[in-house]
PDB file of C-alpha atoms and ligand atoms in Angstrom:
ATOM      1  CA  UNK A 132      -7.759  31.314  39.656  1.00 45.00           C
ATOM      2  CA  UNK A 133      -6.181  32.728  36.753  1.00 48.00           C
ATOM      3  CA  UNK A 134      -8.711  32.940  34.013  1.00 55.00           C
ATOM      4  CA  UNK A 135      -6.969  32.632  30.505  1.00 61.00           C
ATOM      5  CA  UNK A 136      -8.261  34.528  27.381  1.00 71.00           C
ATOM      6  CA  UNK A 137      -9.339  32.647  24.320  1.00 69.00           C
ATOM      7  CA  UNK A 138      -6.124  34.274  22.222  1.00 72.00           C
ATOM      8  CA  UNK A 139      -4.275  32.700  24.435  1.00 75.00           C
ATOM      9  CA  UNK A 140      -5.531  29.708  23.571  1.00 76.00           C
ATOM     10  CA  UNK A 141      -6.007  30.532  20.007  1.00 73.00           C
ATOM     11  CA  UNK A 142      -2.090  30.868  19.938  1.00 76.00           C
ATOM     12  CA  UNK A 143      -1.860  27.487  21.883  1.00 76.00           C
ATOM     13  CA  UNK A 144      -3.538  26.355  18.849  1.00 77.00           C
ATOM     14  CA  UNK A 145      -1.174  28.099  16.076  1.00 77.00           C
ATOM     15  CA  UNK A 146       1.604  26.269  18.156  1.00 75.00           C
ATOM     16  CA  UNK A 147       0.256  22.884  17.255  1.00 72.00           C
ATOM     17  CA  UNK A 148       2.088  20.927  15.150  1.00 68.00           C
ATOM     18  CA  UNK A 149       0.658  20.535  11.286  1.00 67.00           C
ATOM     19  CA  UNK A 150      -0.455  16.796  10.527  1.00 71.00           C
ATOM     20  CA  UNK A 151       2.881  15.703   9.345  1.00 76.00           C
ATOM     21  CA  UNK A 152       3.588  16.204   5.548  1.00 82.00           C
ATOM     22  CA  UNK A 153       3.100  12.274   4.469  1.00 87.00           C
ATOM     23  CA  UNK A 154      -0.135  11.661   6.666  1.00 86.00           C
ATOM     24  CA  UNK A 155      -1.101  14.962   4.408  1.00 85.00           C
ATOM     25  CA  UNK A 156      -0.054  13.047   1.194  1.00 90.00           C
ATOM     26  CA  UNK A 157      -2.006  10.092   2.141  1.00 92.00           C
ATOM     27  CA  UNK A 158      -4.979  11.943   2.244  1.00 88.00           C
ATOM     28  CA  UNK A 159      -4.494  13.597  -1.233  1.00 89.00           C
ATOM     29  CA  UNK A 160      -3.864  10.299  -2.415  1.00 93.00           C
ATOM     30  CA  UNK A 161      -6.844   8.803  -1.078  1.00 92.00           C
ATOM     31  CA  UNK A 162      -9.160  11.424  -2.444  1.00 89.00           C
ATOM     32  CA  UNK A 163      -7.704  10.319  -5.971  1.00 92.00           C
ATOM     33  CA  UNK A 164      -9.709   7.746  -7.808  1.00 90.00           C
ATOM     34  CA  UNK A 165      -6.519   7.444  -9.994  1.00 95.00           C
ATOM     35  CA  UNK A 166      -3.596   6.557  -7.266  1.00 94.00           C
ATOM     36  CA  UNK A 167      -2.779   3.041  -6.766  1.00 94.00           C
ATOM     37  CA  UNK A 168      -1.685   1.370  -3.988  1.00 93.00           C
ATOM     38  CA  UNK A 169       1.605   1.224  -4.873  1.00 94.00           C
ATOM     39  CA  UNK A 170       1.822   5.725  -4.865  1.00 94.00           C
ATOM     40  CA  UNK A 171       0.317   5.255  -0.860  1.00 94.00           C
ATOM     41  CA  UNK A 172       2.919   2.592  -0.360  1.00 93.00           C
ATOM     42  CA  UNK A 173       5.849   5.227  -1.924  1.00 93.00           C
ATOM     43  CA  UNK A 174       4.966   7.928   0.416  1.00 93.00           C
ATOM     44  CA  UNK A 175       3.964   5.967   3.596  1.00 90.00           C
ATOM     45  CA  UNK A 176       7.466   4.371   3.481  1.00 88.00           C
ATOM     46  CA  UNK A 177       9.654   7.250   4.395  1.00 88.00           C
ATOM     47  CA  UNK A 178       7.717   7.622   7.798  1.00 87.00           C
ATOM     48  CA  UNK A 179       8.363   4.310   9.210  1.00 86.00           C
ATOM     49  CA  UNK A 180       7.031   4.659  12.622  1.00 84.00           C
ATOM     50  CA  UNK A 181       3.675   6.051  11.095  1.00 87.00           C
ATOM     51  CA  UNK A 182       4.325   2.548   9.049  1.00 90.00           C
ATOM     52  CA  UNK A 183       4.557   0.424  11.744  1.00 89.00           C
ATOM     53  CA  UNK A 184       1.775   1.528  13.736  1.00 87.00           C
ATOM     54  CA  UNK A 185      -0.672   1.479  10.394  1.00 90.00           C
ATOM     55  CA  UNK A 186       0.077  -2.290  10.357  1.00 91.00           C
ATOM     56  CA  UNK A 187      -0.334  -2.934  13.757  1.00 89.00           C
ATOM     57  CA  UNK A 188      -3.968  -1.347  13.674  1.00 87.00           C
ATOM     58  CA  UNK A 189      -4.760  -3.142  10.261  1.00 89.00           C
ATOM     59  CA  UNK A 190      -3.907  -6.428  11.942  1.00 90.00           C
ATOM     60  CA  UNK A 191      -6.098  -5.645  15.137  1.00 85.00           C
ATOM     61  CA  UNK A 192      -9.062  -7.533  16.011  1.00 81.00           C
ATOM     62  CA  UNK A 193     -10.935  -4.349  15.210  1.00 82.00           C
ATOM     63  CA  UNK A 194     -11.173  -5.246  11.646  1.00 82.00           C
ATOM     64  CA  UNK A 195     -11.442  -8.786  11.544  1.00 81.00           C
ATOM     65  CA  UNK A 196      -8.914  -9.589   9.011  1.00 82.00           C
ATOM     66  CA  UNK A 197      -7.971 -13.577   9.851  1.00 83.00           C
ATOM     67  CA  UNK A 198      -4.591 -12.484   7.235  1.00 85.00           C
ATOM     68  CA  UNK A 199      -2.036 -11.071   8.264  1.00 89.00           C
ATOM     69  CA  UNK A 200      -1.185  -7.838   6.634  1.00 91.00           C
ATOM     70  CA  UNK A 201       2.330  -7.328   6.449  1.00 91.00           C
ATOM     71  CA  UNK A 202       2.734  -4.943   3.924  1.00 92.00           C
ATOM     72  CA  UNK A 203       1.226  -1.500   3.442  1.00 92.00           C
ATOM     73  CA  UNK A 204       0.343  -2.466   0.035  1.00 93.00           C
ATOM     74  CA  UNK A 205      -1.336  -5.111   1.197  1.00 92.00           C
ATOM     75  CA  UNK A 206      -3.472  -3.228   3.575  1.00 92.00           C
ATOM     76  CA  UNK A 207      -4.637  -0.586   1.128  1.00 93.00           C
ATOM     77  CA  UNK A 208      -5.792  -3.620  -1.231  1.00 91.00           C
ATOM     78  CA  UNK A 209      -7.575  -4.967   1.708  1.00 90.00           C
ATOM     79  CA  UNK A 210      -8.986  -2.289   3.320  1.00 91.00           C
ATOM     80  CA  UNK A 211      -9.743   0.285   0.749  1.00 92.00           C
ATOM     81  CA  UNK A 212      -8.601   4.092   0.535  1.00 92.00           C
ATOM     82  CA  UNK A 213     -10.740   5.835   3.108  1.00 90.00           C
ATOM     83  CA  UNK A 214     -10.125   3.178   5.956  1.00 91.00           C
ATOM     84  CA  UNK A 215      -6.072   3.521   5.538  1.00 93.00           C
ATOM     85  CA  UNK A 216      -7.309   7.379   5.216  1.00 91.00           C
ATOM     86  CA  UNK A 217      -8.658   7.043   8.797  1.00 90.00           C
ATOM     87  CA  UNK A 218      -5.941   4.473   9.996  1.00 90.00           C
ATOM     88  CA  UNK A 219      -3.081   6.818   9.007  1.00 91.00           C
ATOM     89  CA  UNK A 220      -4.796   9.845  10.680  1.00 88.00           C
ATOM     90  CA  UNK A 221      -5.178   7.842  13.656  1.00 87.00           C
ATOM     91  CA  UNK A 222      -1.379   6.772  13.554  1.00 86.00           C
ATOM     92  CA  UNK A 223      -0.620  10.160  13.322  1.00 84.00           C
ATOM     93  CA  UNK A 224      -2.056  11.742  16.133  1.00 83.00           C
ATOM     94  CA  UNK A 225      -1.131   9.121  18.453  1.00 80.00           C
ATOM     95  CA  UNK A 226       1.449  11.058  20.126  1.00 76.00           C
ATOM     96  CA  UNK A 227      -0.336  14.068  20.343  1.00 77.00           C
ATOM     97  CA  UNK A 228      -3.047  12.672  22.117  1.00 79.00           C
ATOM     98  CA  UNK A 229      -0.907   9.982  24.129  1.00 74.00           C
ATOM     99  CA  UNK A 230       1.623  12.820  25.343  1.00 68.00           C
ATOM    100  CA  UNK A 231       2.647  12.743  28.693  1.00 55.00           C
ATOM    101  CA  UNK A 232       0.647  14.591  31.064  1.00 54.00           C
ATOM    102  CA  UNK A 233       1.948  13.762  34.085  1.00 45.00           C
ATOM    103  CA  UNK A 234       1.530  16.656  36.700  1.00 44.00           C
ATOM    104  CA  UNK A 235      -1.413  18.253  34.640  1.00 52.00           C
ATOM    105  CA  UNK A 236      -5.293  17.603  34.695  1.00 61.00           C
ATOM    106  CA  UNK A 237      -5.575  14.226  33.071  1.00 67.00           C
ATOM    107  CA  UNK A 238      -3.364  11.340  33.195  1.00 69.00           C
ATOM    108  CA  UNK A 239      -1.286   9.805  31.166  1.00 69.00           C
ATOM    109  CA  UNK A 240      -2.362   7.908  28.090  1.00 78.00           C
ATOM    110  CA  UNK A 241      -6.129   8.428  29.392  1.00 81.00           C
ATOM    111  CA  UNK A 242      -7.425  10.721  26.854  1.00 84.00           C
ATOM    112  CA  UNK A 243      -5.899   8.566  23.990  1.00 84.00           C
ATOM    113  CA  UNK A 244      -7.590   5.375  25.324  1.00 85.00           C
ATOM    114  CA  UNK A 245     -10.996   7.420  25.609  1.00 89.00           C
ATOM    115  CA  UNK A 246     -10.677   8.890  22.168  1.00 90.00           C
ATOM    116  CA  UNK A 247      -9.347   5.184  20.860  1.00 89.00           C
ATOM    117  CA  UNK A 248     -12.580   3.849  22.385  1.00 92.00           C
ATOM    118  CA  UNK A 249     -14.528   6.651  21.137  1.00 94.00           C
ATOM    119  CA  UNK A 250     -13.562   6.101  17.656  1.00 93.00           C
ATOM    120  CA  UNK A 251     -14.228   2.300  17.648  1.00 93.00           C
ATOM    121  CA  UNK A 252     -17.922   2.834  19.251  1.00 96.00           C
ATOM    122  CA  UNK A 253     -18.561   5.699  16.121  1.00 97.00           C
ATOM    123  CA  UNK A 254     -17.458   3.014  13.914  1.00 95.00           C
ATOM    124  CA  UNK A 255     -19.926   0.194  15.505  1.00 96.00           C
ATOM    125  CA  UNK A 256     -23.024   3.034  15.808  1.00 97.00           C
ATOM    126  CA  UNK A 257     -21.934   3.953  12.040  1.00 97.00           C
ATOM    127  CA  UNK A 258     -22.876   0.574  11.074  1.00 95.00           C
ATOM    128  CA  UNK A 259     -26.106   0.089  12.956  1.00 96.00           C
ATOM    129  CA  UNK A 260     -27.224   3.316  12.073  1.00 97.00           C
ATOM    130  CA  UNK A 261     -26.598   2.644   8.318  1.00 96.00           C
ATOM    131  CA  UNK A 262     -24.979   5.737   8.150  1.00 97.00           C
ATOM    132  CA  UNK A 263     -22.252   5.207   4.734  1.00 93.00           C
ATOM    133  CA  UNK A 264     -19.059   7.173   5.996  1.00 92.00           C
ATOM    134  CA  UNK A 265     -17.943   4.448   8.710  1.00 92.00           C
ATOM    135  CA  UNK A 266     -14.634   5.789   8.627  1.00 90.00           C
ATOM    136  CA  UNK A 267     -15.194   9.689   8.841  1.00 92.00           C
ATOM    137  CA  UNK A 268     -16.692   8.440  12.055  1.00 95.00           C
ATOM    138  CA  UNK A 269     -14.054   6.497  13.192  1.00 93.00           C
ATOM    139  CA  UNK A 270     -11.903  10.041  12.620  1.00 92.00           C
ATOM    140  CA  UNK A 271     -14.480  12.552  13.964  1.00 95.00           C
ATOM    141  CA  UNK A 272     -14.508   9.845  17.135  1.00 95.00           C
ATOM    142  CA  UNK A 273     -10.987   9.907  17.802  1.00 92.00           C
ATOM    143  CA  UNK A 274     -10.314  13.700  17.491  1.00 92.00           C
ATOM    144  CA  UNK A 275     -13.308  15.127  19.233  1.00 94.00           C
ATOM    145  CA  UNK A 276     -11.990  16.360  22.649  1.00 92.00           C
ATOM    146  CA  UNK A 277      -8.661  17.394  20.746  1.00 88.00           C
ATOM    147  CA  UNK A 278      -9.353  20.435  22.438  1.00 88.00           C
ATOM    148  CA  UNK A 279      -8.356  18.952  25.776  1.00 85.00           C
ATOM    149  CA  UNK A 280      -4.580  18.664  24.933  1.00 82.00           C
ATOM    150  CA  UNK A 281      -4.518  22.199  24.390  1.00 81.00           C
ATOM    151  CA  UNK A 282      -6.313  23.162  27.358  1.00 81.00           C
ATOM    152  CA  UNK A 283      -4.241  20.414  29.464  1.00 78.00           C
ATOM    153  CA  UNK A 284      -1.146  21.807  28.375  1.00 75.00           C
ATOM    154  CA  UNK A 285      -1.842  25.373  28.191  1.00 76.00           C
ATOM    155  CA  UNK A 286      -3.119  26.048  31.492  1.00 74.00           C
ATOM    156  CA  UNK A 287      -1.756  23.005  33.492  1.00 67.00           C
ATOM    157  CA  UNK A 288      -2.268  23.166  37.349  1.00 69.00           C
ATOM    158  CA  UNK A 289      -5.779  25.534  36.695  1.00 71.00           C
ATOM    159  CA  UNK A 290      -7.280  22.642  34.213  1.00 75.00           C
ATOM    160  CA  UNK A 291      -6.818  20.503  37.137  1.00 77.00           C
ATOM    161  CA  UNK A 292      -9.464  22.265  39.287  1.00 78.00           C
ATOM    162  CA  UNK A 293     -11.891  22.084  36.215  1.00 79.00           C
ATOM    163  CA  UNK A 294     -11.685  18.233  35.508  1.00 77.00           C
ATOM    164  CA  UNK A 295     -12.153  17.693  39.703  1.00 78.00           C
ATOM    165  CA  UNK A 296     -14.913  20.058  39.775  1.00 79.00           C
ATOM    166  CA  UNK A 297     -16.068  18.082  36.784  1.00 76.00           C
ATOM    167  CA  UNK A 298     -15.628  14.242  38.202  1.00 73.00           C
ATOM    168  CA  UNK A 299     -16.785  14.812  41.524  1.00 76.00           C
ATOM    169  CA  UNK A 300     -19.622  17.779  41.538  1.00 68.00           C
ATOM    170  CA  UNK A 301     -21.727  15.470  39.183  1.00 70.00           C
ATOM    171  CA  UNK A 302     -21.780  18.442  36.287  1.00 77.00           C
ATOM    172  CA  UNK A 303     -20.970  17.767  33.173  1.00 77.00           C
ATOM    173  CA  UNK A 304     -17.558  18.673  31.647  1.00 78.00           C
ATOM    174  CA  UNK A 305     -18.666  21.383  29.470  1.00 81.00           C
ATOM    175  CA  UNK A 306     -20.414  23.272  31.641  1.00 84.00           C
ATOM    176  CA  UNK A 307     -17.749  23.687  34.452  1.00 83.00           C
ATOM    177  CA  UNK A 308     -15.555  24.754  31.483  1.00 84.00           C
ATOM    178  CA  UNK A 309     -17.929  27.324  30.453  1.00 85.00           C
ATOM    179  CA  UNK A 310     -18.386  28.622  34.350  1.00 84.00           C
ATOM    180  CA  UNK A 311     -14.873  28.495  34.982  1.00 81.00           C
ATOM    181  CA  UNK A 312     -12.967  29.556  31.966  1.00 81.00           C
ATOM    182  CA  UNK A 313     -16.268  30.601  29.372  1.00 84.00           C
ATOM    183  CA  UNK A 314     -15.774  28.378  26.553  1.00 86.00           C
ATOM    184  CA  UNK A 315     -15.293  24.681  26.286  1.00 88.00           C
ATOM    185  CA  UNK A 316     -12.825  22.184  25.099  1.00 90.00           C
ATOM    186  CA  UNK A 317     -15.197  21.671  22.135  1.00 93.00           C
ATOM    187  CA  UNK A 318     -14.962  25.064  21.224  1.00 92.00           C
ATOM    188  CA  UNK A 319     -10.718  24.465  21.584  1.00 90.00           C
ATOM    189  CA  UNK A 320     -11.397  21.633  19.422  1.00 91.00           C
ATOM    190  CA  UNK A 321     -13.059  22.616  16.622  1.00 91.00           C
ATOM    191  CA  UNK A 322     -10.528  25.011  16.282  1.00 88.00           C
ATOM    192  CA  UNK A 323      -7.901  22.929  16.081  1.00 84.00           C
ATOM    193  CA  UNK A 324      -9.724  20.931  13.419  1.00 86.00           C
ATOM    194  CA  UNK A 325     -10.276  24.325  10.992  1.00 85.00           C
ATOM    195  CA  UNK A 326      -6.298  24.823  11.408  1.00 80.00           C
ATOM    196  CA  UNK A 327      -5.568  21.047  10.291  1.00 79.00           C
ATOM    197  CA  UNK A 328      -7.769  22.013   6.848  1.00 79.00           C
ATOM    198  CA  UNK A 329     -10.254  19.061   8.255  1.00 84.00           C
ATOM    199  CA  UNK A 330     -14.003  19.223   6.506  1.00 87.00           C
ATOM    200  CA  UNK A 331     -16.332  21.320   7.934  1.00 94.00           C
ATOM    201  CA  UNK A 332     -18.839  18.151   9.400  1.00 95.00           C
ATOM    202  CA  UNK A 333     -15.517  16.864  10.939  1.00 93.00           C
ATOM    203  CA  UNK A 334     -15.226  20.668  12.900  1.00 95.00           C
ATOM    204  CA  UNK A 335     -19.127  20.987  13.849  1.00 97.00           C
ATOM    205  CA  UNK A 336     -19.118  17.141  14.899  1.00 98.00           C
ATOM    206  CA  UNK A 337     -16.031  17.832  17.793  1.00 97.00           C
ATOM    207  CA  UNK A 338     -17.302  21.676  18.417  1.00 96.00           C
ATOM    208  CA  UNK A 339     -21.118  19.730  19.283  1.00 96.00           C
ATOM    209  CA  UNK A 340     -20.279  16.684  20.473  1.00 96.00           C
ATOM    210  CA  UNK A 341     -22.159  17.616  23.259  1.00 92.00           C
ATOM    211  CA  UNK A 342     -24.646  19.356  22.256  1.00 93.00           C
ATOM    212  CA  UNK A 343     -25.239  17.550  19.192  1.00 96.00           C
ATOM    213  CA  UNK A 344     -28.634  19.290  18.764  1.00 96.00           C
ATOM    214  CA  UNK A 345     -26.561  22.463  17.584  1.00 97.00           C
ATOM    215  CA  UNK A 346     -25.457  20.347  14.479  1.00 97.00           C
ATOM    216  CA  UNK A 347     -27.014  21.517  10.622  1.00 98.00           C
ATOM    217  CA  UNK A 348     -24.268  20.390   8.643  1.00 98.00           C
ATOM    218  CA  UNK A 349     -23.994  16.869   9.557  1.00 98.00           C
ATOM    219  CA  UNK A 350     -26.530  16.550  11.775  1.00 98.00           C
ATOM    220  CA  UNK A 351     -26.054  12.243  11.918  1.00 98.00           C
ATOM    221  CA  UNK A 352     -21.904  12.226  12.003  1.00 98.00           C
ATOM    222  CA  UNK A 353     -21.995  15.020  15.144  1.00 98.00           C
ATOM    223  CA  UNK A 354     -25.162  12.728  17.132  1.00 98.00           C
ATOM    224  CA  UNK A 355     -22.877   9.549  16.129  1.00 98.00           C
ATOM    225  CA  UNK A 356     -19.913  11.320  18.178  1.00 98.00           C
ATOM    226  CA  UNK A 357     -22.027  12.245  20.952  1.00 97.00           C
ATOM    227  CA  UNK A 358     -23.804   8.750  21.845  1.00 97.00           C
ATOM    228  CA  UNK A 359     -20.287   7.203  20.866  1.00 97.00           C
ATOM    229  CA  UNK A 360     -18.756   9.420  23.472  1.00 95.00           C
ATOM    230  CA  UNK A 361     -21.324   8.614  26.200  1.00 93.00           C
ATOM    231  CA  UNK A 362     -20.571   5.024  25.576  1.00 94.00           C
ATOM    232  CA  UNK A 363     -17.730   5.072  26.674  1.00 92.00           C
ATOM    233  CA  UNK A 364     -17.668   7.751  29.513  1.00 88.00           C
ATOM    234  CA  UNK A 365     -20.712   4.969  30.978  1.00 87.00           C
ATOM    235  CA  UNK A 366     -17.858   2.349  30.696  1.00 88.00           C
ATOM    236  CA  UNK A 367     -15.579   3.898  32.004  1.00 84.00           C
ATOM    237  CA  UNK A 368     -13.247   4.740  29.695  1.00 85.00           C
ATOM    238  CA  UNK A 369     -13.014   8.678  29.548  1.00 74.00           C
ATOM    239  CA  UNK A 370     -13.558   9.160  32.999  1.00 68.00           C
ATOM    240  CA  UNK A 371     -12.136  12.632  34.249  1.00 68.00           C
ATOM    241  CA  UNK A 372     -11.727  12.757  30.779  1.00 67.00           C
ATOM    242  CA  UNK A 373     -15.271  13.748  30.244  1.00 72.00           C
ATOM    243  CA  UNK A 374     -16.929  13.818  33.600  1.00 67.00           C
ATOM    244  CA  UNK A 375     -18.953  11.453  35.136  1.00 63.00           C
ATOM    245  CA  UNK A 376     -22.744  12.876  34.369  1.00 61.00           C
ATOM    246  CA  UNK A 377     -23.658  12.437  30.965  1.00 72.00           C
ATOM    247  CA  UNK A 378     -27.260  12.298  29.745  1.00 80.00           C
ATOM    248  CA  UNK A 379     -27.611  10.866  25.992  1.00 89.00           C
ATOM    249  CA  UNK A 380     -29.606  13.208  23.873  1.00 93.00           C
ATOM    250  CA  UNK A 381     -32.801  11.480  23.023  1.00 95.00           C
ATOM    251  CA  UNK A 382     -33.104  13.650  19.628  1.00 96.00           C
ATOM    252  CA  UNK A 383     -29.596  12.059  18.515  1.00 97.00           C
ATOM    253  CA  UNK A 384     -30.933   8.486  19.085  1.00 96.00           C
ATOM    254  CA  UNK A 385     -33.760   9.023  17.315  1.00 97.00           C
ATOM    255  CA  UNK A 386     -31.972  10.878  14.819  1.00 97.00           C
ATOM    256  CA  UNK A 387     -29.957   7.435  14.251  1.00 97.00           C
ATOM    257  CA  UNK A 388     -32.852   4.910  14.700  1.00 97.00           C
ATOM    258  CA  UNK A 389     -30.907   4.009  18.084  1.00 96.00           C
ATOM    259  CA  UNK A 390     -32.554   2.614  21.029  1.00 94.00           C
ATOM    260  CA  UNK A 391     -31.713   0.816  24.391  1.00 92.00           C
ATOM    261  CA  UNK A 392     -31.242  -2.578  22.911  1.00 94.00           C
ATOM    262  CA  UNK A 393     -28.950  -1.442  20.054  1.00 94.00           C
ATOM    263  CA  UNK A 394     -27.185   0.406  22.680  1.00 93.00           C
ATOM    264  CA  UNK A 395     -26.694  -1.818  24.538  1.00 93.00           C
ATOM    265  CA  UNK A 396     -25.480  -4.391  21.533  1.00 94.00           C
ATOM    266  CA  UNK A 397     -22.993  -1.424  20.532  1.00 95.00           C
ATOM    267  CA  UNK A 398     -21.221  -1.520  24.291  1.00 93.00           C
ATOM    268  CA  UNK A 399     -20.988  -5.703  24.298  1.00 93.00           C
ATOM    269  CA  UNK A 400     -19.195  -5.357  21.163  1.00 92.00           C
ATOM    270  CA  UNK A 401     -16.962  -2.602  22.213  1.00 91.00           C
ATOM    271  CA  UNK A 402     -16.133  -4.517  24.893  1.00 89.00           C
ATOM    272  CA  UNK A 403     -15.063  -7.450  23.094  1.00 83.00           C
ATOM    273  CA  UNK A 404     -13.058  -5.038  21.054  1.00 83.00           C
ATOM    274  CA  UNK A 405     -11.777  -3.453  24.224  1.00 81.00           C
ATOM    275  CA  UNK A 406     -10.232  -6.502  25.655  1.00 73.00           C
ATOM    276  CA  UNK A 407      -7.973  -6.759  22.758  1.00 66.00           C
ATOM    277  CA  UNK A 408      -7.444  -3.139  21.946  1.00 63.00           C
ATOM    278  CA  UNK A 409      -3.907  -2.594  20.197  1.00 58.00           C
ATOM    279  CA  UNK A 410      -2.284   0.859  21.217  1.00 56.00           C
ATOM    280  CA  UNK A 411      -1.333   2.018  18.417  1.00 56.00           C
TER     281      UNK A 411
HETATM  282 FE1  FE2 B 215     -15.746  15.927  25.216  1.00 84.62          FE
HETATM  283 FE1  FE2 B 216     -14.962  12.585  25.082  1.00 84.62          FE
END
């Protein structure tokens, strides 16, 4: 098999599309104790598919609002600044994530419902663990196997051999990616996440998600990824996106305060989320 170079990759990366210039905006605006709702409203409006699919999320059972929200004024007065922060990045990289892959490794729409699912259990292990950024884990958890778009569509047919190798020789993910090619989709990943200007706990979370032992700057956020991640490859949702074989890390549960039962409390409410998941 063709073995591809990390440059070539690295370009695959340059290639990516910026975050577009409102979702950009948004997140100036929300680091601004002084904009209102009305400034997020202004700039919001001139992408109006990034519009539509903000409400739809807002109004998903995810957060429990019995009002409807029909306005995005109306959501950032609801739902604060750094939850329409996470909303609009997750809005945003909907279609890179929900591309079609058809004819490469994983199929379509796959890795978006893992990373969808991924972000939702962050949120719920967030809360449990008391951990105060619920929404930075809601982001971390739906960009942390980025790295597998690039790899998916840079080396198509070859990736295939990698996720097979991965969901049927009981390995884990990473390491067939480090035999086969000698760095991982994490390592893609975080890459990805330095060129979109995200924080540096956001990068170490995806490059360690994991290995979340590796972490120092954000040792909680990156363990919250990883057990969020396992979640949902043990129900299901992620397979071939992340292998089968995934052992939890014991230090990142006990990192969190996070045990079997609470677990196990984080997966019944995911799956009550699950049932009505909106795509967004
Ligand atoms: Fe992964
Ligand atoms: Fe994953």
């Amino acid at each position: 098999m063709a073995r591809l170079s990390l440059e070539s990759i690295v370009e695959a990366v340059n290639d990516l599309p910026a975050f577009p210039t409102v979702v950009t905006r948004v997140i100036q605006l929300t680091d601004d104790p002084d904009s209102t709702a009305q400034d997020i409203n202004n700039v919001l409006n001139q992408d109006q598919a990034i519009t539509a699919r903000v409400l739809r999320l807002a109004n998903s059972a995810f957060y429990g609002y019995t009002r409807r929200i029909n306005t995005v004024t109306d959501a950032v007065v609801f739902m604060g600044f750094k939850t329409i922060r996470s909303i609009v990045i997750a809005a945003s990289v909907s279609d890179i994530l929900n591309k079609e892959m058809a004819g490469y490794a994983l199929e379509h729409g796959e890795l978006w419902r893992h990373s969808q699912c991924c972000a939702m259990a962050a949120r719920l292990i967030a809360r449990k663990a008391k951990f105060p950024a619920l929404d930075l884990a809601y982001t971390a958890g739906l960009l942390h196997d980025i790295g597998k778009v690039i790899l998916n569509n840079t080396m198509k047919e070859s990736y295939i051999d990698v996720v097979e190798r991965a969901t049927q020789g009981e390995i884990p993910f990473n390491e067939v990616e480090t035999e086969i090619l000698g760095f991982t989709h994490a390592d893609v990943g975080s890459q990805v996440a330095a060129k979109w200007n995200l924080t540096d706990q956001m990068v170490e979370a995806i490059a360690f998600h994991h290995d979340p032992d590796k972490a120092t700057i954000n040792p909680k956020l990156t363990a919250i990824i990883h057990l969020a991640d396992a979640i949902c490859v043990a129900m299901g949702i992620g397979i071939g996106v992340d292998g089968m074989l995934y052992p939890m890390s014991a230090n990142a549960m006990e990192l969190l305060g996070m045990d079997e039962n609470t677990i196990e409390s984080v997966i019944n409410d995911l799956s009550d989320l699950l049932v009505d998941q909106t795509t967004i």
